[in-house]
Amino acid sequence: MLKLLAAALITSAAMIGTIRFADADPVTITFRFNDTEQEVRGAIDAFEKQNPNIKVDLQRIGWKDARNQFLREAAVGQGPDVAHVAQVWVTEMGDAGATLALDDLIRKDPPPNGFADFAAQDLAKGKDGHIYGLPWTTDTWAMVYRTDLLKEAGIESLPTTWEDIRKDSEAVYKKTGKTGFGFPAGSSASGAMWFLANFYWWSHGKELIVQKPDGSYAIGLTLEDVTESMNYYKKFMDEGDNPRPNLAASDAHDPAIMQALITGNQAMGAMPPNTFKEALKAYEDANPGKPAPFASGPFPHQNNTKSSMIGGRMLVINANSKHPDAAWKFVKFMASQSVFADYYRTQFPAQTSLLKQIDFGAPLKGFADQFPYARTWGAYASGPVPIGTLWNVTQRAFGKALSGQQSTENAAKELLAEIGKQMP
């Protein structure tokens, strides 16, 4: 009798558990994404189909506002459950208490091949050693070219030095009347001049933040180094081969720059691979069956220097999320092979095992050539000044210099002084 009663209780308990699971109210999590909705819409739909009790509310925000907005919201207990962030923001966000430490979630429910399979693990950790982000995508920037415009300007080969880029950009403008090297020269926070400035410094064997042999940190650039780099990029503005309206553009995928490349009104650009893929697709959609006149190539570098970064994006969970388990399930799904194979094809996965399966193809060959000459942020990430601060200060200074609001020397002095104030 007792055995029958026990069996009945066990059965009842199991049924109650099943009923509770089946009847559980759907959980809604918010996912803030910084690129176009079409890149992830299919993946989100697939996740919701596989997990009918979890709904995902997609929010979009531009990169220039993403970091500061998330930090402001998290500080007052608000913000999305899951956020799409630059790799270099994660340490700062974790240290600020804005993001959830993922160690326990990874230990209980690890991603395939484990956390060790992901790139940029150092950037995923806070100074306390905890993991605050899951590396999602990896990339590097490279130069991209309209080969038909270069040919029209009499240029037969892709430039390999900074002087060649300057000369070829000028030649395109003078011989065709079109934009040569069109880059976003605006001063908005988290803009692209930060990257172009660092690529120029790195390729010359210099870097903004260095770690000394005794472990302390210092500014690695002189006033002359910064002024020289500003003078280089300012020539494109002053001579007209990068149009002044690009002073209002801060992102590589600014519509003005993308359209100029797609329609053949700009010969040269600098961008990550997902942006280049969007340009290629837009050209192919507008010109069905016509070969795309595009090529890519690495930024100029010496044999022993780097000229681009190994970058990418991570997914973080808000420290204020009321649904961390559902958020982690979503994060793991978005980093899975099926998402990159079936939906999120504009990006390269951050997992080493998946990256090895990538076929870059001819137009993106320059990105593959750039990878050996790309580097991590190194001392920038471990140093005393948050990368987000370095980024914003550099953007403002270059914006003032390129627009003519300040002389390049004064803007360079301001940049070094601002960073110097925050060094120990």
XYZ file of N, CA and C in Angstrom, residues 276-407:
396
model
N 31.817 45.669 -45.754
C 32.203 45.425 -47.151
C 31.247 44.428 -47.804
N 30.850 43.414 -47.056
C 29.897 42.433 -47.608
C 28.569 43.104 -47.956
N 28.152 44.043 -47.117
C 26.897 44.754 -47.411
C 27.041 45.562 -48.691
N 28.202 46.194 -48.883
C 28.431 46.969 -50.104
C 28.419 46.064 -51.331
N 29.068 44.900 -51.211
C 29.088 43.956 -52.336
C 27.681 43.497 -52.692
N 26.894 43.184 -51.670
C 25.528 42.709 -51.925
C 24.682 43.810 -52.565
N 24.829 45.027 -52.069
C 24.049 46.136 -52.633
C 24.425 46.355 -54.090
N 25.731 46.230 -54.406
C 26.153 46.387 -55.806
C 25.557 45.272 -56.665
N 25.624 44.046 -56.170
C 25.115 42.902 -56.950
C 23.600 43.003 -57.140
N 22.893 43.489 -56.126
C 21.438 43.654 -56.260
C 21.095 44.710 -57.312
N 21.913 45.757 -57.369
C 21.659 46.838 -58.324
C 22.178 46.526 -59.715
N 23.106 45.569 -59.798
C 23.728 45.234 -61.087
C 23.746 43.718 -61.276
N 22.575 43.084 -61.367
C 22.534 41.614 -61.441
C 23.339 41.060 -62.613
N 24.156 40.071 -62.295
C 24.943 39.397 -63.326
C 26.222 40.107 -63.702
N 26.439 41.287 -63.163
C 27.634 42.056 -63.517
C 28.722 41.830 -62.471
N 29.957 41.496 -62.878
C 31.019 41.281 -61.889
C 31.234 42.538 -61.048
N 31.385 42.348 -59.748
C 31.576 43.490 -58.851
C 33.010 44.010 -58.967
N 33.194 45.287 -59.301
C 34.559 45.835 -59.494
C 35.201 46.243 -58.173
N 35.298 45.312 -57.256
C 35.841 45.611 -55.927
C 37.024 44.698 -55.619
N 37.915 45.207 -54.805
C 39.025 44.404 -54.264
C 39.311 44.926 -52.856
N 40.067 44.170 -52.115
C 40.458 44.609 -50.773
C 41.938 44.347 -50.573
N 42.534 45.044 -49.661
C 43.957 44.866 -49.387
C 44.294 45.327 -47.985
N 45.405 44.851 -47.451
C 45.783 45.252 -46.079
C 46.213 46.710 -46.011
N 46.125 47.294 -44.830
C 46.686 48.619 -44.606
C 48.206 48.515 -44.731
N 48.846 49.604 -45.105
C 50.318 49.575 -45.205
C 50.946 49.149 -43.882
N 52.016 48.391 -43.968
C 52.715 47.940 -42.761
C 54.141 47.603 -43.128
N 54.966 47.537 -42.127
C 56.330 47.047 -42.328
C 56.341 45.559 -42.003
N 57.450 44.906 -42.292
C 57.498 43.455 -42.042
C 57.300 43.119 -40.574
N 57.711 44.048 -39.706
C 57.648 43.754 -38.265
C 56.620 44.616 -37.538
N 55.695 45.195 -38.244
C 54.659 45.996 -37.569
C 53.266 45.502 -37.971
N 52.317 45.908 -37.185
C 50.914 45.582 -37.457
C 50.212 46.848 -37.950
N 49.071 46.670 -38.631
C 48.406 47.856 -39.147
C 46.883 47.747 -39.059
N 46.382 46.825 -38.290
C 44.946 46.734 -38.051
C 44.761 45.946 -36.753
N 43.530 45.871 -36.306
C 43.306 45.183 -35.035
C 42.543 43.886 -35.252
N 42.778 42.947 -34.352
C 41.905 41.783 -34.285
C 40.757 42.217 -33.389
N 39.671 42.547 -33.998
C 38.553 43.102 -33.250
C 37.351 42.195 -33.286
N 36.253 42.750 -32.963
C 35.030 41.980 -32.992
C 34.049 42.470 -31.952
N 33.026 41.684 -31.763
C 31.950 42.050 -30.863
C 31.716 40.929 -29.863
N 31.161 41.291 -28.753
C 30.780 40.300 -27.748
C 29.325 40.504 -27.372
N 28.778 39.517 -26.716
C 27.449 39.618 -26.135
C 27.609 39.632 -24.622
N 26.941 40.582 -23.984
C 26.988 40.677 -22.527
C 25.572 40.598 -21.975
N 25.469 40.184 -20.737
C 24.172 40.139 -20.050
C 24.168 41.237 -19.000
N 23.127 42.020 -19.024
C 22.979 43.129 -18.078
C 22.968 42.589 -16.640
N 23.713 43.229 -15.746
C 23.723 42.806 -14.341
C 22.346 42.933 -13.705
N 21.465 43.737 -14.313
C 20.119 43.943 -13.766
C 19.077 43.007 -14.376
N 19.500 42.116 -15.277
C 18.533 41.238 -15.941
C 17.778 40.373 -14.924
N 16.471 40.320 -15.102
C 15.648 39.463 -14.246
C 15.552 38.048 -14.803
N 16.116 37.835 -15.966
C 16.033 36.519 -16.616
C 17.410 36.078 -17.120
N 18.386 35.939 -16.223
C 19.745 35.611 -16.685
C 19.845 34.254 -17.375
N 19.059 33.260 -16.933
C 19.150 31.941 -17.572
C 18.625 31.990 -19.006
N 17.498 32.693 -19.197
C 16.965 32.826 -20.552
C 17.922 33.649 -21.415
N 18.507 34.668 -20.816
C 19.459 35.504 -21.566
C 20.671 34.680 -21.980
N 21.167 33.816 -21.088
C 22.332 32.981 -21.419
C 21.981 31.976 -22.518
N 20.788 31.425 -22.447
C 20.363 30.485 -23.502
C 20.384 31.185 -24.862
N 19.919 32.448 -24.873
C 19.908 33.221 -26.128
C 21.341 33.521 -26.582
N 22.203 33.918 -25.649
C 23.591 34.241 -25.998
C 24.281 33.019 -26.601
N 24.111 31.876 -25.973
C 24.727 30.649 -26.488
C 24.223 30.308 -27.885
N 22.920 30.481 -28.091
C 22.342 30.188 -29.403
C 22.932 31.112 -30.464
N 23.043 32.401 -30.136
C 23.526 33.357 -31.137
C 24.985 33.104 -31.519
N 25.733 32.423 -30.635
C 27.136 32.120 -30.929
C 27.308 30.734 -31.555
N 26.194 30.087 -31.899
C 26.280 28.705 -32.399
C 26.606 28.675 -33.888
N 27.081 27.522 -34.329
C 27.444 27.344 -35.742
C 26.265 27.591 -36.670
N 25.075 27.151 -36.259
C 23.915 27.286 -37.154
C 23.584 28.745 -37.428
N 23.774 29.613 -36.455
C 23.485 31.040 -36.673
C 24.428 31.612 -37.724
N 25.726 31.297 -37.620
C 26.677 31.827 -38.604
C 26.511 31.166 -39.972
N 26.078 29.911 -39.989
C 25.917 29.207 -41.264
C 24.631 29.620 -41.978
N 23.568 29.875 -41.212
C 22.256 30.071 -41.844
C 21.764 31.515 -41.836
N 22.219 32.336 -40.901
C 21.607 33.672 -40.747
C 22.622 34.820 -40.722
N 23.563 34.765 -39.834
C 24.437 35.899 -39.575
C 25.685 35.778 -40.447
N 25.501 35.879 -41.756
C 26.591 35.585 -42.677
C 27.487 36.798 -42.940
N 27.118 37.939 -42.411
C 27.958 39.122 -42.642
C 29.151 39.177 -41.699
N 29.198 38.292 -40.721
C 30.263 38.336 -39.729
C 31.007 37.004 -39.666
N 32.226 37.057 -39.126
C 33.010 35.853 -38.889
C 32.861 35.460 -37.423
N 32.703 34.165 -37.136
C 32.541 33.741 -35.737
C 33.819 33.932 -34.926
N 33.662 34.118 -33.621
C 34.829 34.293 -32.747
C 35.365 32.971 -32.240
N 34.729 31.868 -32.607
C 35.207 30.562 -32.164
C 36.246 30.045 -33.149
N 37.401 29.674 -32.648
C 38.501 29.218 -33.499
C 38.069 28.054 -34.378
N 37.317 27.126 -33.809
C 36.916 25.937 -34.563
C 36.014 26.303 -35.736
N 35.189 27.360 -35.599
C 34.312 27.779 -36.694
C 35.051 28.653 -37.699
N 35.983 29.475 -37.204
C 36.710 30.394 -38.081
C 37.545 29.633 -39.103
N 38.035 28.466 -38.712
C 38.857 27.667 -39.633
C 38.067 27.179 -40.840
N 36.752 27.212 -40.740
C 35.916 26.710 -41.834
C 35.557 27.811 -42.843
N 36.013 29.044 -42.593
C 35.618 30.167 -43.435
C 36.367 30.171 -44.771
N 35.637 30.379 -45.875
C 36.228 30.626 -47.178
C 36.050 32.117 -47.465
N 37.134 32.881 -47.411
C 37.035 34.327 -47.546
C 36.581 34.750 -48.954
N 36.960 33.998 -50.003
C 36.589 34.376 -51.358
C 37.449 35.518 -51.872
N 37.432 35.719 -53.204
C 38.341 36.686 -53.837
C 38.166 38.118 -53.359
N 36.941 38.683 -53.325
C 36.841 40.098 -52.932
C 37.346 40.363 -51.521
N 37.251 39.378 -50.635
C 37.678 39.583 -49.246
C 39.092 39.089 -48.977
N 39.835 38.776 -50.040
C 41.194 38.254 -49.858
C 42.050 39.221 -49.035
N 41.828 40.526 -49.228
C 42.616 41.507 -48.482
C 42.431 41.388 -46.977
N 41.258 40.953 -46.540
C 41.022 40.771 -45.101
C 41.827 39.571 -44.591
N 41.860 38.501 -45.409
C 42.681 37.345 -45.033
C 44.155 37.741 -44.982
N 44.593 38.593 -45.941
C 45.990 39.048 -45.957
C 46.288 39.972 -44.774
N 45.240 40.647 -44.270
C 45.450 41.580 -43.159
C 45.620 40.864 -41.823
N 44.950 39.723 -41.653
C 44.962 39.040 -40.352
C 46.369 38.825 -39.786
N 47.356 38.379 -40.598
C 48.705 38.203 -40.015
C 49.326 39.513 -39.544
N 48.810 40.625 -40.028
C 49.341 41.939 -39.636
C 48.320 42.703 -38.796
N 47.532 41.967 -38.051
C 46.571 42.561 -37.113
C 46.987 42.176 -35.698
N 46.573 42.964 -34.730
C 46.989 42.747 -33.339
C 45.818 42.972 -32.395
N 45.982 42.489 -31.196
C 44.986 42.787 -30.171
C 45.280 44.174 -29.598
N 44.463 44.634 -28.691
C 44.658 45.970 -28.131
C 45.707 45.979 -27.026
N 46.173 44.822 -26.596
C 47.303 44.742 -25.697
C 47.221 45.655 -24.493
N 48.221 46.555 -24.370
C 48.311 47.440 -23.202
C 47.133 48.400 -23.115
N 46.469 48.634 -24.229
C 45.291 49.494 -24.190
C 44.229 48.871 -23.266
N 44.091 47.551 -23.376
C 43.037 46.861 -22.628
C 43.392 46.686 -21.157
N 44.676 46.470 -20.871
C 45.063 46.209 -19.481
C 45.495 47.474 -18.753
N 45.657 48.581 -19.479
C 46.154 49.812 -18.891
C 45.150 50.533 -18.008
N 45.573 51.656 -17.425
C 44.738 52.341 -16.433
C 43.597 53.163 -17.004
N 43.654 53.517 -18.281
C 42.600 54.349 -18.872
C 41.673 53.455 -19.712
N 40.375 53.442 -19.431
C 39.470 52.594 -20.218
C 39.574 52.889 -21.711
N 39.500 51.839 -22.518
C 39.611 52.037 -23.963
C 38.520 52.976 -24.470
N 37.334 52.889 -23.890
C 36.265 53.782 -24.317
C 36.647 55.244 -24.152
N 37.355 55.545 -23.083
C 37.813 56.925 -22.855
C 38.884 57.306 -23.872
N 39.850 56.414 -24.097
C 40.884 56.686 -25.098
C 40.249 56.944 -26.454
N 39.271 56.126 -26.764
C 38.573 56.195 -28.053
C 37.903 57.565 -28.213
N 37.134 57.958 -27.211
C 36.376 59.206 -27.317
C 37.286 60.427 -27.362
N 38.336 60.419 -26.554
C 39.273 61.553 -26.550
C 39.963 61.674 -27.909
N 40.360 60.532 -28.467
C 41.017 60.548 -29.781
C 40.060 61.046 -30.857
N 38.834 60.583 -30.803
C 37.836 61.037 -31.792
C 37.675 62.554 -31.762
N 37.521 63.097 -30.551
C 37.294 64.543 -30.434
C 38.492 65.326 -30.972
N 39.680 64.878 -30.619
C 40.874 65.604 -31.041
C 41.033 65.559 -32.560
N 40.857 64.382 -33.156
C 40.983 64.280 -34.611
C 39.872 65.071 -35.302
N 38.672 65.067 -34.716
C 37.580 65.832 -35.306
C 37.908 67.315 -35.364
N 38.481 67.833 -34.283
C 38.848 69.259 -34.252
C 39.960 69.556 -35.260
N 40.903 68.641 -35.369
C 42.021 68.876 -36.289
C 41.584 68.783 -37.748
N 40.825 67.751 -38.081
C 40.451 67.546 -39.482
C 39.450 68.587 -39.966
N 38.650 69.120 -39.067
C 37.679 70.138 -39.466
C 38.310 71.523 -39.523
N 39.509 71.678 -38.963
C 40.152 72.980 -38.931
C 39.757 73.807 -37.719
N 38.972 73.208 -36.826
C 38.570 73.932 -35.614
C 39.781 74.264 -34.754
N 40.777 73.400 -34.780
C 42.045 73.625 -34.086
C 43.180 73.263 -35.035
N 44.355 73.830 -34.784
C 45.529 73.374 -35.532
C 45.826 71.938 -35.129
